[in-house]
Short mmCIF file of C-alpha atoms in Angstrom, two decimals:
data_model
loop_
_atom_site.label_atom_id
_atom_site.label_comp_id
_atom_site.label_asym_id
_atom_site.label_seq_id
_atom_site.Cartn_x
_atom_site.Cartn_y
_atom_site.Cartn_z
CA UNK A 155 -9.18 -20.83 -36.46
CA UNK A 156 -11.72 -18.62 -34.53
CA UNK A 157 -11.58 -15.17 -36.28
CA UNK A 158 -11.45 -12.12 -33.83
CA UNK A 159 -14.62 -9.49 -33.39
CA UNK A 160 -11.76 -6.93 -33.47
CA UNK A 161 -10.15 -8.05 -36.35
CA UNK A 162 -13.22 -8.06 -38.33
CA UNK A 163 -14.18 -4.82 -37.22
CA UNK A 164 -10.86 -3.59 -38.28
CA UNK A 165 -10.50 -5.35 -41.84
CA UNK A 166 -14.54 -3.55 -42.78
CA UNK A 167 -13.00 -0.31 -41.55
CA UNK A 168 -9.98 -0.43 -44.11
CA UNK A 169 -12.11 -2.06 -47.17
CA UNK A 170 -14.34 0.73 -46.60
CA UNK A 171 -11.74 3.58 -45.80
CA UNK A 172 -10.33 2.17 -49.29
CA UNK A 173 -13.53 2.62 -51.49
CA UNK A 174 -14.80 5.69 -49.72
CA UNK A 175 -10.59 6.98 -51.10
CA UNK A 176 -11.26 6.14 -54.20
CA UNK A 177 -15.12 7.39 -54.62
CA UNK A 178 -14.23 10.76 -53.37
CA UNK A 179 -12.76 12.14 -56.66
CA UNK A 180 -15.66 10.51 -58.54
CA UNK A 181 -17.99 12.75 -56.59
CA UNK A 182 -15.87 16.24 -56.74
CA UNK A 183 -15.16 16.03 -53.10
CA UNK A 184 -12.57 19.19 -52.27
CA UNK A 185 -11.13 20.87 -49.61
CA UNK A 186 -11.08 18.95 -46.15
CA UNK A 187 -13.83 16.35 -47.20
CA UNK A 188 -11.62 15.39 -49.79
CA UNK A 189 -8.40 15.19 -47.34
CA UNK A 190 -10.79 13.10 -44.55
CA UNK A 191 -11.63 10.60 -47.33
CA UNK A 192 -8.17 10.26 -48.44
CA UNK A 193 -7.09 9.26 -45.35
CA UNK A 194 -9.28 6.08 -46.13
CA UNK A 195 -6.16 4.93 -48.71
CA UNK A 196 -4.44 4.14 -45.26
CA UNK A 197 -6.48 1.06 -45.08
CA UNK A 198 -4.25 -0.47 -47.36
CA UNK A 199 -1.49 -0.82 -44.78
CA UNK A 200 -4.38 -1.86 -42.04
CA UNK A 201 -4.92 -5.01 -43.98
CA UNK A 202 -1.23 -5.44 -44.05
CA UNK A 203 -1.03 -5.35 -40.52
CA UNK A 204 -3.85 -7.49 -40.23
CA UNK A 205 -2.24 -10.04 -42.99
CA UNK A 206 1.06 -10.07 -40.67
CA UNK A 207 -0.68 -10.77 -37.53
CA UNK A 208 -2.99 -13.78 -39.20
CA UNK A 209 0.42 -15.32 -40.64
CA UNK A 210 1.64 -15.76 -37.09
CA UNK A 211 -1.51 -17.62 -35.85
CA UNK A 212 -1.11 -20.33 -38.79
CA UNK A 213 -0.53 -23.67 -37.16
CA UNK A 214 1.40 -24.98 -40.36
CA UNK A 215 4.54 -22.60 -40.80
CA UNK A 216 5.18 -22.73 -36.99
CA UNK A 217 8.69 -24.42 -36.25
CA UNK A 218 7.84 -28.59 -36.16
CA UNK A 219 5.61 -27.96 -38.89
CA UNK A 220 7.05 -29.23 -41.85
CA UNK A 221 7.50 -28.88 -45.30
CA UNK A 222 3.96 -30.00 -45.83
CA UNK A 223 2.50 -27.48 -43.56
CA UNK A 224 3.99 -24.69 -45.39
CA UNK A 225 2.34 -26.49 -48.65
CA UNK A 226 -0.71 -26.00 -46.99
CA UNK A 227 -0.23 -22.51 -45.83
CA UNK A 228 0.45 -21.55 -49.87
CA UNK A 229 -2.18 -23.40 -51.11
CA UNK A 230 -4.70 -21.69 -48.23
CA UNK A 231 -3.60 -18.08 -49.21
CA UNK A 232 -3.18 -18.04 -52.58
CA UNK A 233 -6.21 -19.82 -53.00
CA UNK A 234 -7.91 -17.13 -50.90
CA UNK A 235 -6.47 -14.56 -53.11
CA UNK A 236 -5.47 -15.27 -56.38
CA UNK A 237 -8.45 -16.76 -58.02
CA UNK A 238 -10.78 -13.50 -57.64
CA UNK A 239 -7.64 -11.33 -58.63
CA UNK A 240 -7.26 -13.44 -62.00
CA UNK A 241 -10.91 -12.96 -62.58
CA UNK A 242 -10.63 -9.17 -62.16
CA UNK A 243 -7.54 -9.09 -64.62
CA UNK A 244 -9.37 -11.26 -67.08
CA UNK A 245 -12.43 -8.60 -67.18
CA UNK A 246 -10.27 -6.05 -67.72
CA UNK A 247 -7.99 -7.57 -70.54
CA UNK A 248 -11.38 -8.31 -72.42
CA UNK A 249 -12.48 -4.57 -71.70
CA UNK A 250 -9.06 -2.87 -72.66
CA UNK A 251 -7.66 -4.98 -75.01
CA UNK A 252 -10.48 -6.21 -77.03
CA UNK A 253 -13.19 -3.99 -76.76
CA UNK A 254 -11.97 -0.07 -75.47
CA UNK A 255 -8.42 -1.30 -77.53
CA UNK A 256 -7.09 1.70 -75.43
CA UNK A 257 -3.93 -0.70 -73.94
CA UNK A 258 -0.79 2.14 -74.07
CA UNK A 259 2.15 0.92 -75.28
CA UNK A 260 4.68 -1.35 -72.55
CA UNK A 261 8.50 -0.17 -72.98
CA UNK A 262 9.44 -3.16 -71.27
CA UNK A 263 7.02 -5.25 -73.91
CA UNK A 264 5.69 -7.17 -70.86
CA UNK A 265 2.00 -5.90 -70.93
CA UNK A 266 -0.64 -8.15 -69.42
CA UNK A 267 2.39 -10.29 -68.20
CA UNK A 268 2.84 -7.37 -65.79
CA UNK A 269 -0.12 -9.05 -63.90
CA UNK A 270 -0.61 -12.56 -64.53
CA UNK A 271 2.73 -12.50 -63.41
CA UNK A 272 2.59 -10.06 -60.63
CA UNK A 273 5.82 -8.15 -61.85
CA UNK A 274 5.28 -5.11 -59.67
CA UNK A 275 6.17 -6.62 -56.58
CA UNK A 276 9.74 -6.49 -58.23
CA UNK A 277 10.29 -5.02 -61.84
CA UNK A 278 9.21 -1.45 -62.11
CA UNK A 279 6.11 0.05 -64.68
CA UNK A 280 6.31 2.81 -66.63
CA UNK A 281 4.32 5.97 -64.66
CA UNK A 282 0.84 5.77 -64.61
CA UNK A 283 1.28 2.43 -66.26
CA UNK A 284 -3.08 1.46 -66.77
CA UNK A 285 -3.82 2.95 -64.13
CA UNK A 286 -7.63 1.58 -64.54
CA UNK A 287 -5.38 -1.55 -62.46
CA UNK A 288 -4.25 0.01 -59.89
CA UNK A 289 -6.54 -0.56 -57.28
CA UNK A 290 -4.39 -4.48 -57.88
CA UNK A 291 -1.24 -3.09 -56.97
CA UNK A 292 -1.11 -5.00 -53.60
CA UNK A 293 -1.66 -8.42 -54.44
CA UNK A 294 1.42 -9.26 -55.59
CA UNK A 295 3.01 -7.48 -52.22
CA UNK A 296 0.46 -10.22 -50.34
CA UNK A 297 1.66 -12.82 -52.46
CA UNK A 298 5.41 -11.79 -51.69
CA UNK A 299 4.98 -11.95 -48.05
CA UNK A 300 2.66 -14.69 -47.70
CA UNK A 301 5.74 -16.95 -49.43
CA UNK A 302 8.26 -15.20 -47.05
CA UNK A 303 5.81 -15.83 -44.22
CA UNK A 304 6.85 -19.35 -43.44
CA UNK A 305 10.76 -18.55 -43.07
CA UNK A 306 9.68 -15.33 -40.82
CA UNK A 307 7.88 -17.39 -38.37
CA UNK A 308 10.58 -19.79 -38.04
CA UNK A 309 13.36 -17.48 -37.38
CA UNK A 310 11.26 -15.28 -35.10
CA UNK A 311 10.17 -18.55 -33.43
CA UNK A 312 7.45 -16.68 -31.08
CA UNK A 313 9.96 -15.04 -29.44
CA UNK A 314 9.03 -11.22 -29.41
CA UNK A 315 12.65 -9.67 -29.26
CA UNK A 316 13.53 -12.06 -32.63
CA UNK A 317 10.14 -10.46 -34.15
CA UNK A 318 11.30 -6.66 -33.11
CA UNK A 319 15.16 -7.01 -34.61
CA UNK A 320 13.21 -8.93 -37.75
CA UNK A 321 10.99 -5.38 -37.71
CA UNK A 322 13.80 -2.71 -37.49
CA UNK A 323 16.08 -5.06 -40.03
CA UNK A 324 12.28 -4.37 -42.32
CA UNK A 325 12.54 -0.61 -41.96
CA UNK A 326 16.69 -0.47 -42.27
CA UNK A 327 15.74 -2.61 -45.44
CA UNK A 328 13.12 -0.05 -46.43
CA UNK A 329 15.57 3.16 -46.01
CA UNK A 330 18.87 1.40 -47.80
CA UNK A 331 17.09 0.04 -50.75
CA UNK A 332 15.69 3.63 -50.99
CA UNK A 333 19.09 4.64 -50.51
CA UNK A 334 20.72 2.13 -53.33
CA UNK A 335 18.77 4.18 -55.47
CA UNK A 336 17.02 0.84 -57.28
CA UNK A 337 13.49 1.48 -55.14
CA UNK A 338 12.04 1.58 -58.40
CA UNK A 339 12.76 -2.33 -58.53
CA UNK A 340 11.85 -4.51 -55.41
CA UNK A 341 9.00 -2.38 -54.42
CA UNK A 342 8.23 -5.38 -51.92
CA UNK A 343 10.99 -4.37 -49.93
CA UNK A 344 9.22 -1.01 -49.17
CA UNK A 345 6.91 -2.53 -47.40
CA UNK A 346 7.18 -5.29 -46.25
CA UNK A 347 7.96 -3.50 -42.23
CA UNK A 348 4.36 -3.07 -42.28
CA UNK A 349 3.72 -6.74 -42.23
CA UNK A 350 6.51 -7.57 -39.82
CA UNK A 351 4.48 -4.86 -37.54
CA UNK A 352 1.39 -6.89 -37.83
CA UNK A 353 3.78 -9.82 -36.73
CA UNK A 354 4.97 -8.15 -33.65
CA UNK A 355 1.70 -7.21 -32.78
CA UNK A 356 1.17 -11.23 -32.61
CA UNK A 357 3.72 -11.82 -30.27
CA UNK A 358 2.76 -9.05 -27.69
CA UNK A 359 -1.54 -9.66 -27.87
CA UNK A 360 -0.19 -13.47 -27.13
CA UNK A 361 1.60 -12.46 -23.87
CA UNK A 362 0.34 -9.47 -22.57
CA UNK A 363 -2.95 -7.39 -21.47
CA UNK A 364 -3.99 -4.95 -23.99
CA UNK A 365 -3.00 -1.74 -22.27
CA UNK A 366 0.47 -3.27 -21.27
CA UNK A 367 1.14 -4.58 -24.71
CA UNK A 368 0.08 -0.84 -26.06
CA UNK A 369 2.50 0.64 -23.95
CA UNK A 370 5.21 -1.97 -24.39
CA UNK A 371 4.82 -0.88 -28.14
CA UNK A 372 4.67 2.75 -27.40
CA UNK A 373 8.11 2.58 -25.88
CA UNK A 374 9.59 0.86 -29.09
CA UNK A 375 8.26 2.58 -31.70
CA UNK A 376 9.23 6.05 -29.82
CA UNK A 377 12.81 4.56 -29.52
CA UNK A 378 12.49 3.49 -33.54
CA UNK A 379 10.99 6.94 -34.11
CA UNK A 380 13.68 8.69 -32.38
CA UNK A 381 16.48 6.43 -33.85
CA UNK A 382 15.18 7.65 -37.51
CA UNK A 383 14.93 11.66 -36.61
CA UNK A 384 18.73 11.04 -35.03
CA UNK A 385 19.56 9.01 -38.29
CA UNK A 386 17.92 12.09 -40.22
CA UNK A 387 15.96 9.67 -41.90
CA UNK A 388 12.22 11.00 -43.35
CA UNK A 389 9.87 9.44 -41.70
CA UNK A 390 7.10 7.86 -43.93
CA UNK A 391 3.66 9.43 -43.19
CA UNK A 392 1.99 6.25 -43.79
CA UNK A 393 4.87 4.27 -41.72
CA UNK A 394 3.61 6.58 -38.72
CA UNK A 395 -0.04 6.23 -39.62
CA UNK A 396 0.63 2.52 -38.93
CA UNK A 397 2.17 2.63 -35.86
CA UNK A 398 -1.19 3.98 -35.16
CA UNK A 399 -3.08 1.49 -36.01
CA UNK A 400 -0.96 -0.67 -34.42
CA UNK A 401 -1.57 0.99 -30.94
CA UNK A 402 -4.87 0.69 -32.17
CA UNK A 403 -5.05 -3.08 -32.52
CA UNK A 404 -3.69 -4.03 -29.06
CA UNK A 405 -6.27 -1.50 -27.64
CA UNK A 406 -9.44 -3.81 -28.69
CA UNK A 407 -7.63 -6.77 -27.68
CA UNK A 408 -10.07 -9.93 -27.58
CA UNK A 409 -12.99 -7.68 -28.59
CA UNK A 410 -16.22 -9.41 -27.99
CA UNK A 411 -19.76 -8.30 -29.52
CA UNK A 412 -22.24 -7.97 -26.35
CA UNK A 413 -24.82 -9.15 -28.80
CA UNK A 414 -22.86 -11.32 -31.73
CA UNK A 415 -26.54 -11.92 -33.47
CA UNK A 416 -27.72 -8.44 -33.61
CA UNK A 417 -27.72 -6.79 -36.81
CA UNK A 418 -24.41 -4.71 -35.98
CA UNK A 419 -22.55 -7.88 -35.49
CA UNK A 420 -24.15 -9.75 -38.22
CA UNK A 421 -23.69 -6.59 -40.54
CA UNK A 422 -19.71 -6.63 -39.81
CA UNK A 423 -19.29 -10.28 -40.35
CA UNK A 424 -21.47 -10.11 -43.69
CA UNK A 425 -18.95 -6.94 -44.95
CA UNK A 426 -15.69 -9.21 -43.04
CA UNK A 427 -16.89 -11.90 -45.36
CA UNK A 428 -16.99 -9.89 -48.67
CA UNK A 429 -14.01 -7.57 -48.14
CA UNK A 430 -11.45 -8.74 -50.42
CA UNK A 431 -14.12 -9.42 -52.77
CA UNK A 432 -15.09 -5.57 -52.04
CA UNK A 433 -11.33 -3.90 -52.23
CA UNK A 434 -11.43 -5.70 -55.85
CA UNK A 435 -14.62 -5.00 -57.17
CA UNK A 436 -15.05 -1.30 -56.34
CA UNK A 437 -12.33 -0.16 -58.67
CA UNK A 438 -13.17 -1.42 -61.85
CA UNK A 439 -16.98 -0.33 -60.97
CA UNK A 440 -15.84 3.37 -60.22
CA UNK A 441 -13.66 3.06 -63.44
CA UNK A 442 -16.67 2.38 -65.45
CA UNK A 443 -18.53 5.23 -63.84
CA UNK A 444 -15.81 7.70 -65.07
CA UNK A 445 -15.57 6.56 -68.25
CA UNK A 446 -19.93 7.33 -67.59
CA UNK A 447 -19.97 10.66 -66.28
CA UNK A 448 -17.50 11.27 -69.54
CA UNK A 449 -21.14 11.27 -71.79
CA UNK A 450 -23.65 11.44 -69.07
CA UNK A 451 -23.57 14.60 -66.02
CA UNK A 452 -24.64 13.07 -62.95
CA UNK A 453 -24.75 14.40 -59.46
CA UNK A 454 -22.12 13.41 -56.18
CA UNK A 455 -25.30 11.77 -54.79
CA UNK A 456 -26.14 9.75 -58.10
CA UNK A 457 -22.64 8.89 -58.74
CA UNK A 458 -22.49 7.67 -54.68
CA UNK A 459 -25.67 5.77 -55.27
CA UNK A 460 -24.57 4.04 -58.05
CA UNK A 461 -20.79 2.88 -57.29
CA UNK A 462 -22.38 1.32 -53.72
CA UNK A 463 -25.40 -0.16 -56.01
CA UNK A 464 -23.24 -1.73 -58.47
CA UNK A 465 -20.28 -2.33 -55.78
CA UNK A 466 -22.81 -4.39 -53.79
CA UNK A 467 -23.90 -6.64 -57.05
CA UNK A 468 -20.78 -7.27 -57.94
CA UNK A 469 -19.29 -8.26 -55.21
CA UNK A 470 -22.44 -10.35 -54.30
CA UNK A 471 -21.58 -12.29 -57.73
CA UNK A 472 -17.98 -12.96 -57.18
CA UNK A 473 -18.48 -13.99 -53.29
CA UNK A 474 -21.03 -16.53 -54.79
CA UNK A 475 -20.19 -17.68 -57.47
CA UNK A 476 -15.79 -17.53 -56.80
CA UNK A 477 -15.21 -17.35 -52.95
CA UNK A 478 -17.35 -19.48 -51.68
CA UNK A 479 -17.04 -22.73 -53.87
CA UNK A 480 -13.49 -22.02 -53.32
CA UNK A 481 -13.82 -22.08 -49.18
CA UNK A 482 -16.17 -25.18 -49.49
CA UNK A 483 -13.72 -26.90 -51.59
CA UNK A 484 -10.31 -26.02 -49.15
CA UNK A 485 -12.16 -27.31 -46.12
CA UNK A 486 -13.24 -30.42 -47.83
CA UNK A 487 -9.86 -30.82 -49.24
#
């Protein structure tokens, strides 16, 4: 499946909106400098988008496909995920448990379970349960709707009115479970709308121009915005940062590089390539820096320097030695 210029453009933009959120605080940044960089943390629901839209251009989940193709689906995704998150969890567990020994205590007595198992998707953690893992908190929300994927696609059946109703039944989901007062479980059901967007956006890129899909979703997520305020519902800042992005995505359309062996090009699909490997790797690396600047005083610049430095090895290892053997074995498999 031929990956889109645009879409690789966008997933770079929210890995790196993502690590430049989380590197700010390391280096003391205040004032507006540290409100522009915190806007980066919105990347998160970019790649959910972008996760959403990918599900609907899977050939095996679409209706005729199959039990088997869905099989093949779950085996693609969580192949593409899982193994580098389980590798992340491991170096932590020998960090925190064995060597730091600094593990708090688990009321629920689940502990590491919490993410081998990737509870938070459904049972809720204590506050500021480790948060030296929190950069992993959205695995287990793409693991949740990469298995609900298959039955999405079905229902919706390419048909972009089935896809809108499946969107605003997402966001009446999102509100009543708030409402129920249990958000605290099924944290999944908080967000999964943003997916469903990324899903819609599918459906109108595949029919219409870019400027007429835009539109097209201008006029419904006004209505949906308008149907909330009546509804005196709070709208979610990030919900409306995504409807951004969404406008955003139908904008670039089929987005071509004039030149797709120049460096630019070539630099986007190197940092496309290593992304996930990136959005995994940078935390733990600007963990250890903390726990650094604790003993040692080091400047914004050094401490800059050194998280992209050790960023870039690590996720050089990992895309080596992890993601790659993994990609060579699911295409010979």
């Amino acid at each position: 499946m031929k990956t889109l210029d645009s879409i690789r453009l966008l997933r770079v933009a929210a890995c790196l909106g993502v690590f430049v959120a989380h590197l700010a605080p390391h280096m003391g940044a205040s004032g507006r400098i540290a409100a522009a960089a915190n806007f980066g943390a919105s990347g998160v629901y970019l790649f959910f988008l972008i996760s959403g839209f990918l599900a609907c251009r899977g050939k095996e989940i679409r209706p005729g496909g199959g039990m088997r193709g869905i099989a093949v689906y779950y085996r693609k995704r969580l192949l593409r995920i899982l193994p580098l998150y389980y590798v992340v969890i491991l170096g932590q567990m020998l960090l925190h448990g064995l060597i730091l020994r600094d593990v708090p205590p688990d009321p629920a007595g689940l502990y590491w379970l919490r993410y081998f198992l990737l509870t938070n998707a459904c049972i809720p953690g204590p506050d500021n349960f480790w948060s030296n893992l929190g950069a992993t908190w959205t695995v287990s929300l793409f693991v949740f709707f990469y298995l609900c994927a298959p039955l999405f696609v079905r229902l919706t059946a390419g048909k972009i009115h089935r896809t809108a109703l499946l969107y605003l039944a997402a966001i009446a989901l999102r509100y009543g479970w708030a409402a129920s007062g249990l958000s605290s479980y099924m944290m999944a059901f908080h967000y999964l709308h943003y997916f469903v967007l990324g899903m819609l956006l599918y459906e109108l890129a595949a029919r219409y121009r870019p400027a007429a899909a835009a539109v097209r979703l201008a006029c419904f997520l006004a209505a949906t915005g308008i149907a909330l305020w009546c509804g005196r519902m709070e709208l979610d800042y990030f919900m409306v940062v995504s409807w951004g992005y969404g406008l955003l995505f139908l904008m670039l359309g089929n987005l071509t590089f004039r030149k797709p062996g120049g460096a630019f090009a070539r630099t986007v699909g190197a940092l496309d390539a290593c992304s996930y490997a990136i959005y995994l790797v940078h935390a733990p690396v600007l963990e250890g820096i903390g726990m650094l600047r604790a003993h040692v005083q080091m400047s914004g610049a050094a401490v800059c320097l050194l998280a992209v430095f050790l960023t870039a090895i690590g996720t050089w290892a990992v895309h080596t030695l992890i993601e790659k053997p993994l990609e060579r074995w699911k295409r010979k498999a």
